[in-house]
Coordinates of C-alpha atoms in Angstrom, one line a residue:
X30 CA -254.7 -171.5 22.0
X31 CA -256.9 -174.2 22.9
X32 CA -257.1 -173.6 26.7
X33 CA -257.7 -169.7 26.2
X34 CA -260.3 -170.3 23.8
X35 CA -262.1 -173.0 25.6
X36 CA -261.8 -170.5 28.9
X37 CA -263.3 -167.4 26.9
X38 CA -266.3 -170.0 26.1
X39 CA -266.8 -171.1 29.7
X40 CA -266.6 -167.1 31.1
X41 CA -268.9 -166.0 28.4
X42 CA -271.5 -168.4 28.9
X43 CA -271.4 -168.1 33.0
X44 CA -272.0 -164.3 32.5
X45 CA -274.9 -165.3 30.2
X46 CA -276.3 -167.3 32.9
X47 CA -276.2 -164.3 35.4
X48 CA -279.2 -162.4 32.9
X49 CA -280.9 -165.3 30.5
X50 CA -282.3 -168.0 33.2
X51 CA -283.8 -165.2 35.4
X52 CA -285.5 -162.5 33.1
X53 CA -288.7 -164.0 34.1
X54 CA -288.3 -163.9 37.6
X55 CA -287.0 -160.4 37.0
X56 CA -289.7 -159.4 35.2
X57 CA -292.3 -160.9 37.3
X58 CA -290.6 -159.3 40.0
X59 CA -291.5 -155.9 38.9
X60 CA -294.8 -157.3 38.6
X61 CA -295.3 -157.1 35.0
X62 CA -298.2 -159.2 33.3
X63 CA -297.2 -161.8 30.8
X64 CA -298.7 -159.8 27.7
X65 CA -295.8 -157.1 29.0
X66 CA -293.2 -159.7 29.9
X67 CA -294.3 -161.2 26.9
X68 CA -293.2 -157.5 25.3
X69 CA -290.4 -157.5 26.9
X70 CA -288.5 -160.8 25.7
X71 CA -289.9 -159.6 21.7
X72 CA -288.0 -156.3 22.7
X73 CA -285.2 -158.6 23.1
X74 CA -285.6 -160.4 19.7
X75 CA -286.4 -157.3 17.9
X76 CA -283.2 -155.2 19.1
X77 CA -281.3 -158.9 18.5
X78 CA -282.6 -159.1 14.6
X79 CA -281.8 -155.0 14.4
X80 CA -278.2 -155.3 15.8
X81 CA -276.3 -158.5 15.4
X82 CA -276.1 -158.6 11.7
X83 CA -274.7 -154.8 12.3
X84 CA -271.8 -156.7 14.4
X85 CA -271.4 -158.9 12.3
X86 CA -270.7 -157.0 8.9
X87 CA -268.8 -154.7 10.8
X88 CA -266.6 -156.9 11.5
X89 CA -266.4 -158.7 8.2
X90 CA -265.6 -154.9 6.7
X91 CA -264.0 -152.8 9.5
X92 CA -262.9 -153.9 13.0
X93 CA -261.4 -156.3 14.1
X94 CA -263.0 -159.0 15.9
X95 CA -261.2 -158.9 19.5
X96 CA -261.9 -155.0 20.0
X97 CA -265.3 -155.5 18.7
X98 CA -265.6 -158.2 22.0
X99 CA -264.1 -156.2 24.2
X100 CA -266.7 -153.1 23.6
X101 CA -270.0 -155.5 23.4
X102 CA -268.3 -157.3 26.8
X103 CA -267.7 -153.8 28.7
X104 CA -270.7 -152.0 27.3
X105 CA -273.2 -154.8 28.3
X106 CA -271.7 -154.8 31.8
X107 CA -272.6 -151.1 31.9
X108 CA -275.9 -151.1 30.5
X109 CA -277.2 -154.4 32.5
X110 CA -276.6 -151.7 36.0
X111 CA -278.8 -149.6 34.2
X112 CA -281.4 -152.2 33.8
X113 CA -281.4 -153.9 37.1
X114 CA -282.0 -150.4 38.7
X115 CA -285.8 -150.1 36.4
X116 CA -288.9 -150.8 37.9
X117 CA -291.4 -149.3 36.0
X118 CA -292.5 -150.7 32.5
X119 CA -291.2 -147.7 30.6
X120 CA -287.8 -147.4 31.9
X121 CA -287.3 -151.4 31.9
X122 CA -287.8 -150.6 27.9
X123 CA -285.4 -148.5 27.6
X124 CA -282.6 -150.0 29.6
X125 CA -283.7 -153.1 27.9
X126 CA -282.8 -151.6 24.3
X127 CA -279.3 -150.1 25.4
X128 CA -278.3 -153.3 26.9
X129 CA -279.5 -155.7 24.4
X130 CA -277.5 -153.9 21.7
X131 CA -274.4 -154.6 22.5
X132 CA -275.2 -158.3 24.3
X133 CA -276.9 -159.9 21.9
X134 CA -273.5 -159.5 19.4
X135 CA -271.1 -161.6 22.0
X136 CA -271.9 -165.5 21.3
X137 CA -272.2 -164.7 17.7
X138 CA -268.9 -162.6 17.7
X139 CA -267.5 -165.3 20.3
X140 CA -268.4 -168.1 17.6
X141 CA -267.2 -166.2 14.7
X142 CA -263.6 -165.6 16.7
X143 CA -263.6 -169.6 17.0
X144 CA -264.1 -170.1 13.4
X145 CA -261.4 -167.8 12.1
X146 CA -259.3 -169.6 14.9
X147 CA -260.2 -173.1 13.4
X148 CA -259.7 -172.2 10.2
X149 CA -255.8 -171.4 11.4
X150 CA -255.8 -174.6 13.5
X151 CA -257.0 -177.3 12.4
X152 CA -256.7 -179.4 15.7
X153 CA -259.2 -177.3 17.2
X154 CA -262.7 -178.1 16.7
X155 CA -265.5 -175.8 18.0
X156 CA -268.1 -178.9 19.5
X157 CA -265.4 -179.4 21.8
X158 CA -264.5 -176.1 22.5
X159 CA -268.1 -174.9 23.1
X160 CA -269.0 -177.8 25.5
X161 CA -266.6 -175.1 27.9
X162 CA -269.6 -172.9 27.6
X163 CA -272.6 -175.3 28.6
X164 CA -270.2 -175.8 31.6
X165 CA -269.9 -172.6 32.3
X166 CA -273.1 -171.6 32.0
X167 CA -274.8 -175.1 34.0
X168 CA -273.0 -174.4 36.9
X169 CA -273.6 -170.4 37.1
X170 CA -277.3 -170.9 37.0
X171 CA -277.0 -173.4 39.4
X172 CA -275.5 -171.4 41.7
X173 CA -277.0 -168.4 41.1
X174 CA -280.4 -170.6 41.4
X175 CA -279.4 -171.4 45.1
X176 CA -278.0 -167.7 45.8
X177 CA -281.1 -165.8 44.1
X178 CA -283.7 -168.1 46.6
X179 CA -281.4 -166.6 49.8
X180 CA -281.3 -163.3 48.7
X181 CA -282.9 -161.9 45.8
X182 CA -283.1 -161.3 42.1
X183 CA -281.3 -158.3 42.1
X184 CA -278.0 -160.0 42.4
X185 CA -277.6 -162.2 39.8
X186 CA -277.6 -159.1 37.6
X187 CA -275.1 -157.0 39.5
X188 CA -272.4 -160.1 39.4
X189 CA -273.1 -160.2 35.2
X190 CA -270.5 -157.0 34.9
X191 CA -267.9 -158.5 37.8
X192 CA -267.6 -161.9 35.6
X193 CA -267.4 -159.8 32.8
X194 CA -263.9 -159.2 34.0
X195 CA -262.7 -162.7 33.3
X196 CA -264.3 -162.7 30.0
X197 CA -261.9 -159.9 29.4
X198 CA -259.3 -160.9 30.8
X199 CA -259.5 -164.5 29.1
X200 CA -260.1 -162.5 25.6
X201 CA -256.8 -160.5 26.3
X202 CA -255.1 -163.7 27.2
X203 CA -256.0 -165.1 24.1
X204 CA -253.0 -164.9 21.6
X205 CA -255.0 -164.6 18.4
X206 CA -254.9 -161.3 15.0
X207 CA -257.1 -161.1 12.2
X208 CA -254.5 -161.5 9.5
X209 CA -256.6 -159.7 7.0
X210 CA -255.7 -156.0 6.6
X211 CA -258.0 -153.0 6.6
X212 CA -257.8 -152.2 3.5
X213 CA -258.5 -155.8 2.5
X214 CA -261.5 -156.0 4.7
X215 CA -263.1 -153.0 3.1
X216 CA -262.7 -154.7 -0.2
X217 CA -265.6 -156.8 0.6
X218 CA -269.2 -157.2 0.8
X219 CA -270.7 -160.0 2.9
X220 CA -274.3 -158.8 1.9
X221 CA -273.6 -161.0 -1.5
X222 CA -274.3 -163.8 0.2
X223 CA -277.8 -163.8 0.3
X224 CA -277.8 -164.1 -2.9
X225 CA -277.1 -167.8 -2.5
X226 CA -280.7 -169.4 -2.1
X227 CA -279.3 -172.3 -0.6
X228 CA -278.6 -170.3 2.0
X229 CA -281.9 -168.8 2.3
X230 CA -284.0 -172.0 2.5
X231 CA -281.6 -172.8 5.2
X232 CA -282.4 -169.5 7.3
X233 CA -285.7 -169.7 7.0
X234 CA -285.5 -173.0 8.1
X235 CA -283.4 -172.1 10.9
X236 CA -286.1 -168.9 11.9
X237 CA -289.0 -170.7 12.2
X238 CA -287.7 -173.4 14.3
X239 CA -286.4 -170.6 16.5
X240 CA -289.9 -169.5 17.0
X241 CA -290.3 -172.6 19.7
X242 CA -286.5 -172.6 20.9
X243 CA -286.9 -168.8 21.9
X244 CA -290.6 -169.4 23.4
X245 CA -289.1 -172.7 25.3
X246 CA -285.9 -170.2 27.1
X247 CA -288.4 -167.6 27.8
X248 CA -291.5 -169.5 28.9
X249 CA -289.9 -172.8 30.4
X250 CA -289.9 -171.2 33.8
X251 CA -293.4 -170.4 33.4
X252 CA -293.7 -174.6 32.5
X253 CA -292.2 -174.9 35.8
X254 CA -294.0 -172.8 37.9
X255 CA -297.1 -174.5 36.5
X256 CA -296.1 -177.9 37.6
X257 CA -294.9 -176.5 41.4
X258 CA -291.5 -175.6 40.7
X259 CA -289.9 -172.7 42.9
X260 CA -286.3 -171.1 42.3
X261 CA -284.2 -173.7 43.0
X262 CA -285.9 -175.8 40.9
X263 CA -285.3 -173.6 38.1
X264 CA -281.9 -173.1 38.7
X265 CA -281.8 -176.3 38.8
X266 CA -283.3 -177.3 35.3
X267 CA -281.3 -174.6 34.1
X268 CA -278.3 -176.7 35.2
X269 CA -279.5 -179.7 33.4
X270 CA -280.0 -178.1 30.2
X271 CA -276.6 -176.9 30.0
X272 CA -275.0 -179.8 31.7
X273 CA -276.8 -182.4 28.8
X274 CA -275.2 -180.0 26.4
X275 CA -271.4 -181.2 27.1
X276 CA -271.2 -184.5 25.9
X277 CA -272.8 -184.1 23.3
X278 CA -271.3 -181.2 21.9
X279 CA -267.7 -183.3 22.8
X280 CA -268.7 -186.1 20.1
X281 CA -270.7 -183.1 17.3
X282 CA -267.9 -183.1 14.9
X283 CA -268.0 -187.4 14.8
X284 CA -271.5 -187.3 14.7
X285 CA -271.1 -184.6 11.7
X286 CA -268.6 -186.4 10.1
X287 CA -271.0 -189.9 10.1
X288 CA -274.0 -188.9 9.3
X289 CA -273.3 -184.9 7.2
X290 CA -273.9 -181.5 8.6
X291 CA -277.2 -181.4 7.4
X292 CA -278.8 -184.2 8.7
X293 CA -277.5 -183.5 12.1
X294 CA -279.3 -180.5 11.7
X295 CA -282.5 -182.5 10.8
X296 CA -282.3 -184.6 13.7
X297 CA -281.9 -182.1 16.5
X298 CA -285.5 -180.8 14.6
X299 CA -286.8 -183.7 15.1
X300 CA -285.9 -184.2 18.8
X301 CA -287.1 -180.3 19.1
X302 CA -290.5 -181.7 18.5
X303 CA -290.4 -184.0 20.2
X304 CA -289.0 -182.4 23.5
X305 CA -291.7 -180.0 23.3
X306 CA -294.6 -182.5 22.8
X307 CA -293.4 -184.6 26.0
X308 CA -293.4 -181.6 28.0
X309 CA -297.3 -181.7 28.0
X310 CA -297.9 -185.2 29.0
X311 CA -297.3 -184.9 32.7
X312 CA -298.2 -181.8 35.2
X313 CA -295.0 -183.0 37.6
X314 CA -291.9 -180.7 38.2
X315 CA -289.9 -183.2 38.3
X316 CA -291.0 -184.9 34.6
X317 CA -290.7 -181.5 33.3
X318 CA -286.7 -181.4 34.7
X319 CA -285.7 -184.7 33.9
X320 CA -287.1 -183.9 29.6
X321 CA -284.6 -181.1 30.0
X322 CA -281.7 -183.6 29.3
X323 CA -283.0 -183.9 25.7
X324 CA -281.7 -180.4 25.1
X325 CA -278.1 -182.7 24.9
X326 CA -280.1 -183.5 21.5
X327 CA -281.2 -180.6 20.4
X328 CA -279.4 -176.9 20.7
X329 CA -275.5 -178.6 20.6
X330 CA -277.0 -180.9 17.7
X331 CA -279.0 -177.8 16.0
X332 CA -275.9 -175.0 16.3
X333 CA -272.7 -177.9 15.4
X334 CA -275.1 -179.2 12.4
X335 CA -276.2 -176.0 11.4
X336 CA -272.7 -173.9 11.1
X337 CA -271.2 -176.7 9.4
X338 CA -273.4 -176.6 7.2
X339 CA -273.7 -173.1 6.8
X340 CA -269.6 -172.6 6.6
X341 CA -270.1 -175.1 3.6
X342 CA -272.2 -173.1 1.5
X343 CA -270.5 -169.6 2.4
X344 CA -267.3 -167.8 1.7
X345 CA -265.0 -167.6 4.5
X346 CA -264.7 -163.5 4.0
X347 CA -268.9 -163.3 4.8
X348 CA -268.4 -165.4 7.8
X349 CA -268.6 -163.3 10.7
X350 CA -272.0 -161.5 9.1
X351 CA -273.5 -165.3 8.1
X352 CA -272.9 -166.2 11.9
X353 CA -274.3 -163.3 12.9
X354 CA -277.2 -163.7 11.1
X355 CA -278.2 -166.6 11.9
X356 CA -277.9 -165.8 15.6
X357 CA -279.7 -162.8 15.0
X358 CA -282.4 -165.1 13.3
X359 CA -282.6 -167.9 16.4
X360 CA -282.3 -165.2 18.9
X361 CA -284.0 -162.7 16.7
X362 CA -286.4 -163.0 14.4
X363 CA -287.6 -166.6 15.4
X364 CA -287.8 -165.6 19.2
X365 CA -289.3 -162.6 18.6
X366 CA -292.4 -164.2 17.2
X367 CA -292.2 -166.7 19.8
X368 CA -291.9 -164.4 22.9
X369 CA -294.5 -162.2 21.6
X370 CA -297.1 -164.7 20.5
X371 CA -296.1 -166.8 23.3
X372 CA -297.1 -164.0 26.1
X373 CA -300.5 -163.6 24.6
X374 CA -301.1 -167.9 24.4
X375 CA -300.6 -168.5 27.9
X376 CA -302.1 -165.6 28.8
X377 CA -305.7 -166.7 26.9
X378 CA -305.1 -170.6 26.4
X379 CA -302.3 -171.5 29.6
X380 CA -298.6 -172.6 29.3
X381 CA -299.6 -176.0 27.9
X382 CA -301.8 -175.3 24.9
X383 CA -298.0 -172.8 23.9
X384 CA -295.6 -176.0 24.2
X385 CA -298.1 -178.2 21.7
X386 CA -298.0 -175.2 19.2
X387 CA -294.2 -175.3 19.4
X388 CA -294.1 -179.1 18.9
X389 CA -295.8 -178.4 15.6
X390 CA -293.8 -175.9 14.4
X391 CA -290.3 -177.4 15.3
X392 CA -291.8 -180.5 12.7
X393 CA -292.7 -177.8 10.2
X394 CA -289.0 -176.4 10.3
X395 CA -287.9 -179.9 9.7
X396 CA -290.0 -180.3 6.7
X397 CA -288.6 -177.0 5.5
X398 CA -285.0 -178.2 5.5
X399 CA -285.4 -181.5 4.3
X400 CA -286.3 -179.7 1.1
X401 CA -282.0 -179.1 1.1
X402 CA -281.8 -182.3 0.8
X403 CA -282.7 -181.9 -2.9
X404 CA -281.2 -178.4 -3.4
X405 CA -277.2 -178.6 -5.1
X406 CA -276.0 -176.1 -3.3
X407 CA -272.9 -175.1 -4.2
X408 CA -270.4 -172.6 -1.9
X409 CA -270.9 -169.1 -3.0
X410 CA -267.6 -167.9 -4.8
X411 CA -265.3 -165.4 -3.2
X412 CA -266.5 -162.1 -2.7

């Protein structure tokens, strides 16, 4: 069970890497301004926020996770052909919306398998399990980083629905059946748990810190270009990002367990700000690349931290709509604000000014969740 699971993570995450590292270049490839591209990656957010939580409860209610994977895996691989084809602002849109509607529910559905798998088998543990996905996805974009500056960007979004073959393929292989019946699943209502203000103070939290972390995977190539970076480079840092993310994700659950869900979470705030301050110190490519390692301290810190906390405060029968919702929320709500706001900063005040402003509000996400400190939050009672 292990080896399927941890081989669904690392095909998953290299098809991610064939789309998310090289929007930008796509999009400045059809020579859209940044206000649009800026547009563009809120379209993203917006159709994220609009349709994950959707996944998510249907699942909870309805469908059965696997066959839910299997349409959002096929149907993506579809659409992105669609996209790739666009050239003009209108159609790029459209093709946007009918792709991002069924991609934006596979990590959270991917996660929310791994959970119900963990809860059956308790040797599994999903930081060590997920590292399979930085892997996955550091050496896709490194690759595709050498193959895109040979040929062009075009291709990188034509091989997303060939890997998506092994994703299935790894997702049939995968020996795994929701033991809750239909009729049992329709019994239940995972909207209850937003009742739970714990909860709430912890989503906010968790939005408003995503406001930088979706700016920073929009915008960081724009960072790069600004300090002389070409392609390579990019696929490149986009190599180190993921590649930081392995060891650290290998030792979450011992970090978790030393220091509690919740102040892992704070720390990989803290580093967040951090991260992002650094980033304007020095105009040099290779400055900006090497700060990339942090993100070892940050995103595996911020997700391990933040579902075990979250799986603590929430009935296991809400789980796949609570992980879904807090995707929706870091690659949602918070990124929507950021994308958007962050087009028009760097178009009026340069890429710079945008990473200080991030820095601030990573801190102010901190402050928010220290508040949990103080809250008793107790796990919301079966639904």
């Amino acid at each position: 069970m292990y080896k399927d699971l941890s081989c669904l993570y690392f095909a998953i995450y290299w098809v991610f890497a064939c789309y998310t590292p090289f929007l930008l270049l796509y999009l400045q490839d059809r020579q859209l301004s940044y206000v649009q591209i800026g547009s563009i990656f809120a379209l993203n957010s917006l159709v994220n926020v609009m349709f994950q939580p959707v996944w998510g409860y249907l699942t909870d209610k309805y469908i059965d996770i696997k066959k839910a994977l299997y349409i959002a895996v096929i149907a993506s691989s579809i659409a992105i052909v669609l996209l790739v084809q666009s050239y003009r602002y209108q159609f790029i849109i459209l093709s946007t919306i009918v792709f991002i509607a069924f991609q934006s529910s596979i990590l959270s559905l991917t996660d929310s398998l791994c959970y119900k798998i963990i809860n059956r088998y308790n040797n599994i543990k999903y930081g060590r399990v997920r590292l399979m996905g930085s892997a996955g996805y550091a050496i896709s974009s490194f690759v595709l980083g050498l193959v895109i500056a040979r040929t062009s960007i075009n291709i990188a979004f034509y091989l997303y629905p060939f890997f998506s073959l092994f994703a299935v393929l790894f997702l049939y292989r995968l020996n795994f059946k929701d033991e809750a019946p239909r009729e049992e699943k329709s019994k239940v209502d995972p909207l209850q748990v937003l009742r739970n203000m714990t909860l709430l103070v912890f989503l906010l939290s968790v939005t408003i810190a995503s406001i930088s972390y979706g700016a920073n995977m929009s915008y960081v190539g724009v960072l790069l270009q600004e300090t002389g970076g070409n392609i390579q480079n990019l696929g490149l840092l986009w190599f180190v990002v993921a590649m930081s993310e392995i060891p650290v994700f290998f030792i979450s659950s011992k970090i978790i367990n030393r220091i509690g869900s919740i102040n892992t979470y704070l720390l990989s705030l803290l580093v967040f700000s951090l991260r992002f301050f650094l980033c304007t110190l020095w105009n040099n490519t290779s400055f900006i690349i090497t700060i990339q390692f942090l993100q070892g301290f940050t995103f595996p810190l911020f997700m391990a931290g933040g579902l075990d906390y979250m799986s603590g405060i929430i009935p296991a029968e809400a789980r796949s709509f609570s992980i879904s919702l807090m995707s929706a929320l870091i690659f949602g709500a918070g990124a929507l604000i950021g994308n958007m706001g962050g087009g028009i900063i760097i178009e009026n005040f340069g890429i710079f000014t945008l990473y200080r402003i991030m820095s601030v509000i990573s801190f102010t996400a901190l402050l928010i969740a220290m508040t949990l400190k103080k809250i008793r939050g107790s796990k919301a009672p079966s639904l």
